[in-house]
Amino acid sequence: MHSVSAADSGKRISLHGTWSSRMAFILAVTGSAVGLGNIWKFPYVAGENGGGAFVLVYLACVFLIGMPVMMSEILIGRRGRRNPVATMALLGEEEGHSRQWLWVGGMGVVAGILILSYYSVIAGWTLAYVVKSVGGAFSGADAETVGNIFGSFVGDWRLLAVCHTLFMALTVFVVARGVERGLEQAVRVMVPALLILLLVLLGYSVTSGSFRSGVEFMFTPDFSKLTWDSVLAAMGQAFFTLSIGMGAIMAYGAYLPEETSITGASAAVVTADTSIAILAGLVIFPLVFANGLNPADGPGLVFQTLPLALGQMPGGAFFSTLFFVLLSFAAWTSAIGLMEPAVAWLVERYQRSRAQAAMIVGTLIWALGFGTVLSFNLLADLTFYKGTLFDNVDHLTSNIMLPLGGVFIAVFAGWIMCRNSTADELGNTGTAYKVWHFLARYVAPIGILFVFLKAVGLLDWVAAAFG
Ligand code: PFF
């Protein structure tokens, strides 16, 4: 591990180079944030948790917890300029506390590996759907046909394994070459194109006849439907969609030039990410109702609603191909972020080349991915706690590991780092700084812990025991 004295902290440079511009950084972080989480996960998790009230809690979590944690992560990353494990150790020591903060980075490395193990499988579905779209599989198809196509696809574990393998190979390839090369161009084209296509689809869903029901489902909060488990799911979704709580943004922050505004960059990313998720919901829920589908249908929701809509549109095969190509790209630029903490750590800690590190981490993730591949077919009946193996890995990572990582990151930036260090990185001591400091110190950690305790029923148990 590298130890750098406090004296050179201001001039510390990253071992992996820096982003060529402020825009390059914003694009990379946006690329990592915008992914399957916005278009695949947000609608089905919102659907499973009853819509409106869930969406409201999700938005509150994004702005009151997500944004300050993202800023904390970037500032920690830029100050340490190392992989998340080494950065936490270094800053822990430098701020006069302890090297043991490295475990926060360590948990992030593990979370990234676990998340990518299933993320890659779902990304593999999008690759397969590109091929199906090209072949015109959805042209003119009705809800039942599209449902059957999905069912028989996920039922075939060999096919899922092939798609998962292909996607992991693509990810390893980019990570091995270094984060910056190619990524910038991909994101620059992909995010605006995705936005435009979603707007086109929105035009279609407005005319679907059920636009109103879709909007009402999403925005009319019915708090009686909200359980503490749904609140936990909303918080987990906020962390997942913003790529925070696991060091990915910290790793990206390590390559950030000194002069870039962390507050401005975070605001841009959070706005882009949230808009795309809401837009995806506005496209998908009206289609769900127009076609008599169930919003609580689970991970297949997007793969059953969008092909249906696209199949009815003029030029459907073309638009459907374009949509799944863009979604694959979005997943690709996110997967890179998921691998980055582990790869940067291996490179620095064991002096591996990036290519070697990417191969090692990629192979491990690929093997773990079989847990998810089989969750949709051979092992579909093997359920415990939250459901299948996939459901449990998802719950453990999104709803527990990421928010827990967020608590530690917020506490570290808000309490362990001195005001001089954080004000130095955030570039001011005005109102924006004060708001961030308050959110990072109190709102984020207390909010997250409160939701945890409520979700496992511990608070009620204590109240009952003493009340
Ligand atoms: N934010 C990504 C998405 O919404 O699809 C998922 C993700 C990417 C999470 C990178 C964490 C990460 F480091």
GROMACS .gro file of C-alpha atoms and ligand atoms in nm:
model
  480
    1MET     CA    1   0.000   0.000   0.000
    2HIS     CA    2   0.121   0.349  -0.068
    3SER     CA    3   0.182   0.586   0.211
    4VAL     CA    4   0.207   0.948   0.118
    5SER     CA    5   0.271   1.210   0.381
    6ALA     CA    6   0.014   1.478   0.454
    7ALA     CA    7   0.248   1.737   0.314
    8ASP     CA    8   0.201   1.633  -0.046
    9SER     CA    9  -0.173   1.578  -0.029
   10GLY     CA   10  -0.254   1.891  -0.228
   11LYS     CA   11  -0.028   1.793  -0.517
   12ARG     CA   12  -0.096   1.424  -0.515
   13ILE     CA   13  -0.144   1.277  -0.861
   14SER     CA   14  -0.327   0.965  -0.963
   15LEU     CA   15  -0.131   0.665  -1.081
   16HIS     CA   16  -0.383   0.612  -1.361
   17GLY     CA   17  -0.377   0.961  -1.516
   18THR     CA   18  -0.657   1.218  -1.501
   19TRP     CA   19  -0.966   1.298  -1.709
   20SER     CA   20  -0.892   1.518  -2.005
   21SER     CA   21  -1.158   1.771  -1.903
   22ARG     CA   22  -1.438   1.849  -1.663
   23MET     CA   23  -1.683   1.730  -1.928
   24ALA     CA   24  -1.500   1.399  -1.961
   25PHE     CA   25  -1.549   1.337  -1.590
   26ILE     CA   26  -1.916   1.431  -1.596
   27LEU     CA   27  -1.968   1.205  -1.896
   28ALA     CA   28  -1.790   0.914  -1.731
   29VAL     CA   29  -1.987   0.945  -1.408
   30THR     CA   30  -2.311   0.991  -1.600
   31GLY     CA   31  -2.221   0.683  -1.804
   32SER     CA   32  -2.175   0.489  -1.485
   33ALA     CA   33  -2.496   0.621  -1.328
   34VAL     CA   34  -2.727   0.583  -1.629
   35GLY     CA   35  -2.773   0.215  -1.692
   36LEU     CA   36  -2.999  -0.081  -1.633
   37GLY     CA   37  -3.083   0.075  -1.296
   38ASN     CA   38  -3.280   0.352  -1.465
   39ILE     CA   39  -3.456   0.164  -1.739
   40TRP     CA   40  -3.479  -0.195  -1.624
   41LYS     CA   41  -3.470  -0.177  -1.245
   42PHE     CA   42  -3.646   0.147  -1.152
   43PRO     CA   43  -3.977   0.063  -1.323
   44TYR     CA   44  -4.003  -0.291  -1.189
   45VAL     CA   45  -3.898  -0.207  -0.834
   46ALA     CA   46  -4.138   0.092  -0.833
   47GLY     CA   47  -4.406  -0.142  -0.971
   48GLU     CA   48  -4.344  -0.407  -0.706
   49ASN     CA   49  -4.361  -0.145  -0.433
   50GLY     CA   50  -4.688   0.013  -0.536
   51GLY     CA   51  -4.576   0.318  -0.737
   52GLY     CA   52  -4.642   0.676  -0.614
   53ALA     CA   53  -4.529   0.668  -0.253
   54PHE     CA   54  -4.222   0.464  -0.349
   55VAL     CA   55  -4.128   0.718  -0.618
   56LEU     CA   56  -4.159   1.003  -0.370
   57VAL     CA   57  -3.934   0.831  -0.115
   58TYR     CA   58  -3.689   0.746  -0.392
   59LEU     CA   59  -3.669   1.113  -0.497
   60ALA     CA   60  -3.620   1.225  -0.137
   61CYS     CA   61  -3.339   0.969  -0.097
   62VAL     CA   62  -3.173   1.082  -0.421
   63PHE     CA   63  -3.157   1.447  -0.319
   64LEU     CA   64  -3.118   1.432   0.060
   65ILE     CA   65  -2.891   1.130   0.086
   66GLY     CA   66  -2.765   1.041  -0.262
   67MET     CA   67  -2.636   1.379  -0.367
   68PRO     CA   68  -2.436   1.453  -0.047
   69VAL     CA   69  -2.292   1.100  -0.050
   70MET     CA   70  -2.191   1.141  -0.413
   71MET     CA   71  -2.016   1.469  -0.332
   72SER     CA   72  -1.843   1.305  -0.035
   73GLU     CA   73  -1.726   1.018  -0.251
   74ILE     CA   74  -1.582   1.244  -0.519
   75LEU     CA   75  -1.403   1.466  -0.273
   76ILE     CA   76  -1.254   1.171  -0.086
   77GLY     CA   77  -1.145   1.016  -0.416
   78ARG     CA   78  -0.982   1.331  -0.541
   79ARG     CA   79  -0.802   1.393  -0.214
   80GLY     CA   80  -0.666   1.039  -0.193
   81ARG     CA   81  -0.599   0.986  -0.565
   82ARG     CA   82  -0.572   0.611  -0.512
   83ASN     CA   83  -0.800   0.310  -0.542
   84PRO     CA   84  -1.082   0.323  -0.284
   85VAL     CA   85  -0.909   0.085  -0.041
   86ALA     CA   86  -0.579   0.275  -0.038
   87THR     CA   87  -0.753   0.612  -0.042
   88MET     CA   88  -0.957   0.533   0.270
   89ALA     CA   89  -0.646   0.401   0.450
   90LEU     CA   90  -0.441   0.701   0.348
   91LEU     CA   91  -0.697   0.966   0.437
   92GLY     CA   92  -0.794   0.786   0.758
   93GLU     CA   93  -0.436   0.820   0.870
   94GLU     CA   94  -0.386   1.168   0.732
   95GLU     CA   95  -0.694   1.299   0.912
   96GLY     CA   96  -0.548   1.164   1.236
   97HIS     CA   97  -0.787   0.872   1.269
   98SER     CA   98  -0.716   0.517   1.152
   99ARG     CA   99  -0.604   0.316   0.851
  100GLN     CA  100  -0.885   0.074   0.924
  101TRP     CA  101  -1.118   0.289   0.716
  102LEU     CA  102  -0.973   0.082   0.432
  103TRP     CA  103  -1.247  -0.172   0.505
  104VAL     CA  104  -1.502   0.070   0.364
  105GLY     CA  105  -1.311   0.057   0.036
  106GLY     CA  106  -1.286  -0.320   0.072
  107MET     CA  107  -1.662  -0.358   0.111
  108GLY     CA  108  -1.704  -0.148  -0.204
  109VAL     CA  109  -1.474  -0.377  -0.400
  110VAL     CA  110  -1.681  -0.677  -0.292
  111ALA     CA  111  -2.012  -0.500  -0.362
  112GLY     CA  112  -1.897  -0.410  -0.715
  113ILE     CA  113  -1.802  -0.770  -0.785
  114LEU     CA  114  -2.133  -0.905  -0.655
  115ILE     CA  115  -2.345  -0.646  -0.838
  116LEU     CA  116  -2.168  -0.700  -1.168
  117SER     CA  117  -2.221  -1.076  -1.134
  118TYR     CA  118  -2.595  -1.023  -1.191
  119TYR     CA  119  -2.577  -0.695  -1.382
  120SER     CA  120  -2.385  -0.872  -1.655
  121VAL     CA  121  -2.653  -1.139  -1.687
  122ILE     CA  122  -2.930  -0.882  -1.736
  123ALA     CA  123  -2.706  -0.686  -1.974
  124GLY     CA  124  -2.672  -1.015  -2.163
  125TRP     CA  125  -3.052  -1.015  -2.205
  126THR     CA  126  -3.029  -0.676  -2.375
  127LEU     CA  127  -2.771  -0.816  -2.617
  128ALA     CA  128  -3.002  -1.105  -2.700
  129TYR     CA  129  -3.289  -0.862  -2.750
  130VAL     CA  130  -3.082  -0.670  -3.004
  131VAL     CA  131  -3.060  -0.990  -3.207
  132LYS     CA  132  -3.431  -1.068  -3.162
  133SER     CA  133  -3.521  -0.712  -3.269
  134VAL     CA  134  -3.309  -0.731  -3.583
  135GLY     CA  135  -3.491  -1.051  -3.674
  136GLY     CA  136  -3.825  -0.870  -3.634
  137ALA     CA  137  -3.937  -1.103  -3.352
  138PHE     CA  138  -4.160  -0.834  -3.202
  139SER     CA  139  -4.315  -0.686  -3.516
  140GLY     CA  140  -4.689  -0.684  -3.465
  141ALA     CA  141  -4.663  -0.920  -3.167
  142ASP     CA  142  -4.929  -0.914  -2.896
  143ALA     CA  143  -4.872  -0.918  -2.519
  144GLU     CA  144  -4.894  -1.293  -2.498
  145THR     CA  145  -4.641  -1.354  -2.775
  146VAL     CA  146  -4.393  -1.108  -2.625
  147GLY     CA  147  -4.445  -1.270  -2.283
  148ASN     CA  148  -4.380  -1.614  -2.430
  149ILE     CA  149  -4.065  -1.496  -2.605
  150PHE     CA  150  -3.933  -1.366  -2.272
  151GLY     CA  151  -4.036  -1.678  -2.080
  152SER     CA  152  -3.871  -1.922  -2.316
  153PHE     CA  153  -3.561  -1.704  -2.338
  154VAL     CA  154  -3.491  -1.685  -1.965
  155GLY     CA  155  -3.585  -2.051  -1.933
  156ASP     CA  156  -3.284  -2.149  -2.143
  157TRP     CA  157  -2.984  -2.129  -1.910
  158ARG     CA  158  -2.732  -2.207  -2.183
  159LEU     CA  159  -2.843  -1.911  -2.387
  160LEU     CA  160  -2.829  -1.682  -2.081
  161ALA     CA  161  -2.480  -1.812  -2.007
  162VAL     CA  162  -2.363  -1.732  -2.359
  163CYS     CA  163  -2.501  -1.376  -2.342
  164HIS     CA  164  -2.354  -1.321  -1.995
  165THR     CA  165  -2.015  -1.445  -2.117
  166LEU     CA  166  -2.026  -1.214  -2.416
  167PHE     CA  167  -2.112  -0.911  -2.205
  168MET     CA  168  -1.838  -0.985  -1.950
  169ALA     CA  169  -1.586  -1.021  -2.233
  170LEU     CA  170  -1.687  -0.679  -2.367
  171THR     CA  171  -1.650  -0.525  -2.023
  172VAL     CA  172  -1.312  -0.679  -1.953
  173PHE     CA  173  -1.196  -0.556  -2.293
  174VAL     CA  174  -1.275  -0.191  -2.218
  175VAL     CA  175  -1.149  -0.201  -1.859
  176ALA     CA  176  -0.822  -0.357  -1.972
  177ARG     CA  177  -0.762  -0.071  -2.213
  178GLY     CA  178  -0.806   0.195  -1.941
  179VAL     CA  179  -1.113   0.380  -1.834
  180GLU     CA  180  -1.085   0.687  -2.048
  181ARG     CA  181  -1.009   0.564  -2.395
  182GLY     CA  182  -1.328   0.514  -2.589
  183LEU     CA  183  -1.555   0.563  -2.292
  184GLU     CA  184  -1.589   0.934  -2.342
  185GLN     CA  185  -1.701   0.899  -2.702
  186ALA     CA  186  -1.943   0.621  -2.617
  187VAL     CA  187  -2.114   0.822  -2.342
  188ARG     CA  188  -2.123   1.142  -2.543
  189VAL     CA  189  -2.334   0.972  -2.809
  190MET     CA  190  -2.521   0.721  -2.598
  191VAL     CA  191  -2.680   0.935  -2.326
  192PRO     CA  192  -2.835   1.197  -2.559
  193ALA     CA  193  -2.946   0.924  -2.802
  194LEU     CA  194  -3.111   0.730  -2.520
  195LEU     CA  195  -3.286   1.045  -2.407
  196ILE     CA  196  -3.419   1.118  -2.756
  197LEU     CA  197  -3.540   0.764  -2.805
  198LEU     CA  198  -3.716   0.769  -2.470
  199LEU     CA  199  -3.889   1.091  -2.576
  200VAL     CA  200  -4.003   0.924  -2.898
  201LEU     CA  201  -4.136   0.634  -2.692
  202LEU     CA  202  -4.303   0.879  -2.457
  203GLY     CA  203  -4.488   1.018  -2.757
  204TYR     CA  204  -4.613   0.667  -2.824
  205SER     CA  205  -4.714   0.595  -2.466
  206VAL     CA  206  -4.903   0.926  -2.443
  207THR     CA  207  -5.126   0.796  -2.719
  208SER     CA  208  -5.157   0.446  -2.572
  209GLY     CA  209  -5.486   0.533  -2.408
  210SER     CA  210  -5.361   0.462  -2.056
  211PHE     CA  211  -5.120   0.749  -2.009
  212ARG     CA  212  -5.329   0.888  -1.725
  213SER     CA  213  -5.333   0.561  -1.531
  214GLY     CA  214  -4.958   0.534  -1.575
  215VAL     CA  215  -4.896   0.885  -1.448
  216GLU     CA  216  -5.135   0.837  -1.158
  217PHE     CA  217  -4.967   0.512  -1.063
  218MET     CA  218  -4.630   0.684  -1.057
  219PHE     CA  219  -4.719   1.010  -0.891
  220THR     CA  220  -5.022   0.959  -0.668
  221PRO     CA  221  -4.871   0.852  -0.339
  222ASP     CA  222  -5.072   0.600  -0.144
  223PHE     CA  223  -4.883   0.579   0.182
  224SER     CA  224  -5.094   0.294   0.307
  225LYS     CA  225  -4.914   0.073   0.052
  226LEU     CA  226  -4.572   0.176   0.177
  227THR     CA  227  -4.395  -0.064   0.411
  228TRP     CA  228  -4.054  -0.007   0.568
  229ASP     CA  229  -3.927  -0.273   0.330
  230SER     CA  230  -4.040  -0.054   0.038
  231VAL     CA  231  -3.868   0.246   0.193
  232LEU     CA  232  -3.551   0.038   0.215
  233ALA     CA  233  -3.596  -0.065  -0.148
  234ALA     CA  234  -3.639   0.301  -0.251
  235MET     CA  235  -3.323   0.397  -0.066
  236GLY     CA  236  -3.135   0.103  -0.216
  237GLN     CA  237  -3.255   0.206  -0.561
  238ALA     CA  238  -3.127   0.561  -0.504
  239PHE     CA  239  -2.781   0.425  -0.420
  240PHE     CA  240  -2.780   0.176  -0.704
  241THR     CA  241  -2.892   0.418  -0.972
  242LEU     CA  242  -2.638   0.684  -0.871
  243SER     CA  243  -2.356   0.425  -0.848
  244ILE     CA  244  -2.275   0.539  -0.497
  245GLY     CA  245  -2.180   0.368  -0.171
  246MET     CA  246  -1.925   0.130  -0.321
  247GLY     CA  247  -1.627   0.341  -0.422
  248ALA     CA  248  -1.690   0.351  -0.797
  249ILE     CA  249  -1.741   0.726  -0.790
  250MET     CA  250  -1.447   0.752  -0.548
  251ALA     CA  251  -1.231   0.572  -0.802
  252TYR     CA  252  -1.350   0.808  -1.076
  253GLY     CA  253  -1.294   1.107  -0.845
  254ALA     CA  254  -0.932   0.998  -0.810
  255TYR     CA  255  -0.876   1.096  -1.173
  256LEU     CA  256  -1.048   1.435  -1.140
  257PRO     CA  257  -0.848   1.753  -1.203
  258GLU     CA  258  -0.814   1.993  -0.909
  259GLU     CA  259  -1.014   2.280  -1.051
  260THR     CA  260  -1.338   2.098  -1.134
  261SER     CA  261  -1.640   2.189  -0.918
  262ILE     CA  262  -1.758   1.880  -0.734
  263THR     CA  263  -2.094   2.034  -0.647
  264GLY     CA  264  -2.167   2.131  -1.008
  265ALA     CA  265  -2.059   1.796  -1.147
  266SER     CA  266  -2.270   1.605  -0.892
  267ALA     CA  267  -2.577   1.818  -0.961
  268ALA     CA  268  -2.543   1.753  -1.335
  269VAL     CA  269  -2.511   1.378  -1.289
  270VAL     CA  270  -2.796   1.348  -1.039
  271THR     CA  271  -3.028   1.552  -1.262
  272ALA     CA  272  -2.947   1.348  -1.574
  273ASP     CA  273  -2.984   1.018  -1.392
  274THR     CA  274  -3.312   1.103  -1.221
  275SER     CA  275  -3.467   1.246  -1.538
  276ILE     CA  276  -3.390   0.932  -1.732
  277ALA     CA  277  -3.541   0.708  -1.464
  278ILE     CA  278  -3.860   0.914  -1.441
  279LEU     CA  279  -3.886   0.925  -1.818
  280ALA     CA  280  -3.848   0.547  -1.836
  281GLY     CA  281  -4.129   0.511  -1.583
  282LEU     CA  282  -4.351   0.748  -1.780
  283VAL     CA  283  -4.295   0.537  -2.090
  284ILE     CA  284  -4.340   0.199  -1.926
  285PHE     CA  285  -4.634   0.229  -1.684
  286PRO     CA  286  -4.890   0.355  -1.939
  287LEU     CA  287  -4.789   0.061  -2.161
  288VAL     CA  288  -4.829  -0.177  -1.869
  289PHE     CA  289  -5.186  -0.059  -1.809
  290ALA     CA  290  -5.277  -0.026  -2.177
  291ASN     CA  291  -5.187  -0.391  -2.229
  292GLY     CA  292  -5.340  -0.532  -1.915
  293LEU     CA  293  -5.002  -0.626  -1.769
  294ASN     CA  294  -4.912  -0.624  -1.401
  295PRO     CA  295  -4.675  -0.348  -1.277
  296ALA     CA  296  -4.548  -0.588  -1.011
  297ASP     CA  297  -4.432  -0.837  -1.273
  298GLY     CA  298  -4.067  -0.827  -1.169
  299PRO     CA  299  -3.742  -0.820  -1.364
  300GLY     CA  300  -3.910  -0.906  -1.695
  301LEU     CA  301  -4.124  -0.588  -1.699
  302VAL     CA  302  -3.919  -0.382  -1.946
  303PHE     CA  303  -3.849  -0.683  -2.163
  304GLN     CA  304  -4.221  -0.742  -2.197
  305THR     CA  305  -4.360  -0.390  -2.229
  306LEU     CA  306  -4.116  -0.212  -2.457
  307PRO     CA  307  -4.087  -0.477  -2.730
  308LEU     CA  308  -4.465  -0.481  -2.737
  309ALA     CA  309  -4.488  -0.104  -2.790
  310LEU     CA  310  -4.199  -0.100  -3.034
  311GLY     CA  311  -4.349  -0.389  -3.226
  312GLN     CA  312  -4.667  -0.187  -3.292
  313MET     CA  313  -4.485   0.126  -3.408
  314PRO     CA  314  -4.407   0.195  -3.773
  315GLY     CA  315  -4.041   0.106  -3.825
  316GLY     CA  316  -4.070  -0.103  -3.509
  317ALA     CA  317  -3.788  -0.346  -3.587
  318PHE     CA  318  -3.550  -0.056  -3.643
  319PHE     CA  319  -3.649   0.134  -3.327
  320SER     CA  320  -3.649  -0.178  -3.120
  321THR     CA  321  -3.298  -0.265  -3.239
  322LEU     CA  322  -3.185   0.089  -3.168
  323PHE     CA  323  -3.337   0.084  -2.820
  324PHE     CA  324  -3.168  -0.239  -2.714
  325VAL     CA  325  -2.836  -0.132  -2.866
  326LEU     CA  326  -2.852   0.188  -2.661
  327LEU     CA  327  -2.951   0.000  -2.348
  328SER     CA  328  -2.657  -0.238  -2.399
  329PHE     CA  329  -2.427   0.061  -2.427
  330ALA     CA  330  -2.574   0.215  -2.113
  331ALA     CA  331  -2.516  -0.114  -1.930
  332TRP     CA  332  -2.164  -0.136  -2.068
  333THR     CA  333  -2.056   0.208  -1.944
  334SER     CA  334  -2.200   0.119  -1.601
  335ALA     CA  335  -2.034  -0.221  -1.584
  336ILE     CA  336  -1.698  -0.052  -1.630
  337GLY     CA  337  -1.761   0.150  -1.314
  338LEU     CA  338  -1.857  -0.162  -1.122
  339MET     CA  339  -1.522  -0.324  -1.202
  340GLU     CA  340  -1.307  -0.017  -1.148
  341PRO     CA  341  -1.259  -0.035  -0.767
  342ALA     CA  342  -1.146  -0.400  -0.780
  343VAL     CA  343  -0.922  -0.348  -1.083
  344ALA     CA  344  -0.762  -0.027  -0.954
  345TRP     CA  345  -0.698  -0.204  -0.622
  346LEU     CA  346  -0.532  -0.507  -0.785
  347VAL     CA  347  -0.318  -0.286  -1.008
  348GLU     CA  348  -0.191  -0.075  -0.719
  349ARG     CA  349  -0.172  -0.337  -0.447
  350TYR     CA  350  -0.016  -0.623  -0.645
  351GLN     CA  351   0.149  -0.428  -0.928
  352ARG     CA  352  -0.058  -0.605  -1.192
  353SER     CA  353  -0.108  -0.464  -1.540
  354ARG     CA  354  -0.459  -0.333  -1.603
  355ALA     CA  355  -0.514  -0.612  -1.854
  356GLN     CA  356  -0.417  -0.883  -1.606
  357ALA     CA  357  -0.623  -0.730  -1.329
  358ALA     CA  358  -0.926  -0.699  -1.556
  359MET     CA  359  -0.893  -1.066  -1.657
  360ILE     CA  360  -0.868  -1.187  -1.298
  361VAL     CA  361  -1.162  -0.982  -1.170
  362GLY     CA  362  -1.364  -1.054  -1.483
  363THR     CA  363  -1.321  -1.429  -1.450
  364LEU     CA  364  -1.431  -1.424  -1.087
  365ILE     CA  365  -1.739  -1.217  -1.168
  366TRP     CA  366  -1.821  -1.435  -1.467
  367ALA     CA  367  -1.818  -1.748  -1.249
  368LEU     CA  368  -2.034  -1.585  -0.980
  369GLY     CA  369  -2.279  -1.480  -1.252
  370PHE     CA  370  -2.395  -1.840  -1.290
  371GLY     CA  371  -2.586  -1.798  -0.965
  372THR     CA  372  -2.806  -1.543  -1.143
  373VAL     CA  373  -2.815  -1.729  -1.476
  374LEU     CA  374  -2.962  -2.032  -1.301
  375SER     CA  375  -3.200  -1.828  -1.082
  376PHE     CA  376  -3.432  -1.786  -1.380
  377ASN     CA  377  -3.449  -2.152  -1.479
  378LEU     CA  378  -3.290  -2.460  -1.318
  379LEU     CA  379  -3.273  -2.303  -0.971
  380ALA     CA  380  -3.589  -2.091  -0.998
  381ASP     CA  381  -3.752  -2.294  -0.721
  382LEU     CA  382  -3.457  -2.263  -0.488
  383THR     CA  383  -3.594  -1.970  -0.288
  384PHE     CA  384  -3.505  -1.843   0.058
  385TYR     CA  385  -3.529  -1.513   0.248
  386LYS     CA  386  -3.594  -1.258  -0.033
  387GLY     CA  387  -3.650  -1.510  -0.311
  388THR     CA  388  -3.410  -1.664  -0.561
  389LEU     CA  389  -3.031  -1.642  -0.546
  390PHE     CA  390  -3.055  -1.339  -0.774
  391ASP     CA  391  -3.311  -1.167  -0.549
  392ASN     CA  392  -3.088  -1.222  -0.247
  393VAL     CA  393  -2.768  -1.097  -0.409
  394ASP     CA  394  -2.959  -0.792  -0.530
  395HIS     CA  395  -3.109  -0.725  -0.187
  396LEU     CA  396  -2.779  -0.776  -0.005
  397THR     CA  397  -2.589  -0.542  -0.235
  398SER     CA  398  -2.838  -0.264  -0.325
  399ASN     CA  399  -3.035  -0.246  -0.004
  400ILE     CA  400  -2.766  -0.327   0.252
  401MET     CA  401  -2.407  -0.297   0.130
  402LEU     CA  402  -2.446   0.025  -0.071
  403PRO     CA  403  -2.641   0.222   0.194
  404LEU     CA  404  -2.404   0.091   0.463
  405GLY     CA  405  -2.109   0.205   0.251
  406GLY     CA  406  -2.294   0.538   0.224
  407VAL     CA  407  -2.315   0.572   0.604
  408PHE     CA  408  -1.940   0.523   0.637
  409ILE     CA  409  -1.857   0.756   0.349
  410ALA     CA  410  -2.084   1.032   0.484
  411VAL     CA  411  -1.951   0.989   0.838
  412PHE     CA  412  -1.594   0.994   0.710
  413ALA     CA  413  -1.642   1.312   0.507
  414GLY     CA  414  -1.866   1.481   0.762
  415TRP     CA  415  -1.701   1.387   1.091
  416ILE     CA  416  -1.354   1.241   1.038
  417MET     CA  417  -1.220   1.479   0.776
  418CYS     CA  418  -1.153   1.826   0.912
  419ARG     CA  419  -1.349   2.117   0.773
  420ASN     CA  420  -1.036   2.256   0.611
  421SER     CA  421  -0.991   1.945   0.399
  422THR     CA  422  -1.351   1.922   0.284
  423ALA     CA  423  -1.393   2.296   0.226
  424ASP     CA  424  -1.069   2.288   0.030
  425GLU     CA  425  -1.204   2.014  -0.200
  426LEU     CA  426  -1.553   2.161  -0.232
  427GLY     CA  427  -1.400   2.496  -0.303
  428ASN     CA  428  -1.602   2.715  -0.068
  429THR     CA  429  -1.745   2.766   0.276
  430GLY     CA  430  -2.070   2.934   0.164
  431THR     CA  431  -2.428   2.808   0.182
  432ALA     CA  432  -2.373   2.515  -0.056
  433TYR     CA  433  -2.093   2.389   0.167
  434LYS     CA  434  -2.302   2.430   0.481
  435VAL     CA  435  -2.596   2.243   0.330
  436TRP     CA  436  -2.368   1.961   0.218
  437HIS     CA  437  -2.200   1.942   0.558
  438PHE     CA  438  -2.533   1.923   0.740
  439LEU     CA  439  -2.668   1.654   0.506
  440ALA     CA  440  -2.346   1.450   0.521
  441ARG     CA  441  -2.313   1.478   0.899
  442TYR     CA  442  -2.670   1.423   1.011
  443VAL     CA  443  -2.932   1.356   0.748
  444ALA     CA  444  -2.756   1.085   0.546
  445PRO     CA  445  -2.615   0.866   0.825
  446ILE     CA  446  -2.913   0.899   1.059
  447GLY     CA  447  -3.163   0.860   0.775
  448ILE     CA  448  -2.998   0.544   0.644
  449LEU     CA  449  -2.959   0.383   0.985
  450PHE     CA  450  -3.317   0.469   1.076
  451VAL     CA  451  -3.450   0.300   0.761
  452PHE     CA  452  -3.233  -0.008   0.830
  453LEU     CA  453  -3.360  -0.039   1.184
  454LYS     CA  454  -3.720   0.013   1.080
  455ALA     CA  455  -3.695  -0.239   0.797
  456VAL     CA  456  -3.568  -0.515   1.023
  457GLY     CA  457  -3.823  -0.414   1.285
  458LEU     CA  458  -3.561  -0.343   1.549
  459LEU     CA  459  -3.697  -0.003   1.648
  460ASP     CA  460  -4.045  -0.141   1.700
  461TRP     CA  461  -3.902  -0.429   1.894
  462VAL     CA  462  -3.710  -0.192   2.123
  463ALA     CA  463  -4.017   0.030   2.163
  464ALA     CA  464  -4.228  -0.272   2.254
  465ALA     CA  465  -3.966  -0.404   2.495
  466PHE     CA  466  -3.933  -0.076   2.681
  467GLY     CA  467  -4.271   0.073   2.617
  468PFF     N1  468  -2.584   0.306  -1.168
  468PFF     C1  469  -2.589   0.188  -1.250
  468PFF     C2  470  -2.728   0.172  -1.305
  468PFF     O1  471  -2.819   0.246  -1.264
  468PFF     O2  472  -2.749   0.085  -1.388
  468PFF     C3  473  -2.544   0.066  -1.175
  468PFF     C4  474  -2.411   0.083  -1.110
  468PFF     C5  475  -2.300   0.114  -1.189
  468PFF     C6  476  -2.397   0.074  -0.974
  468PFF     C7  477  -2.176   0.134  -1.133
  468PFF     C8  478  -2.273   0.094  -0.914
  468PFF     C9  479  -2.164   0.126  -0.996
  468PFF     F1  480  -2.050   0.143  -0.942
   0.00000   0.00000   0.00000
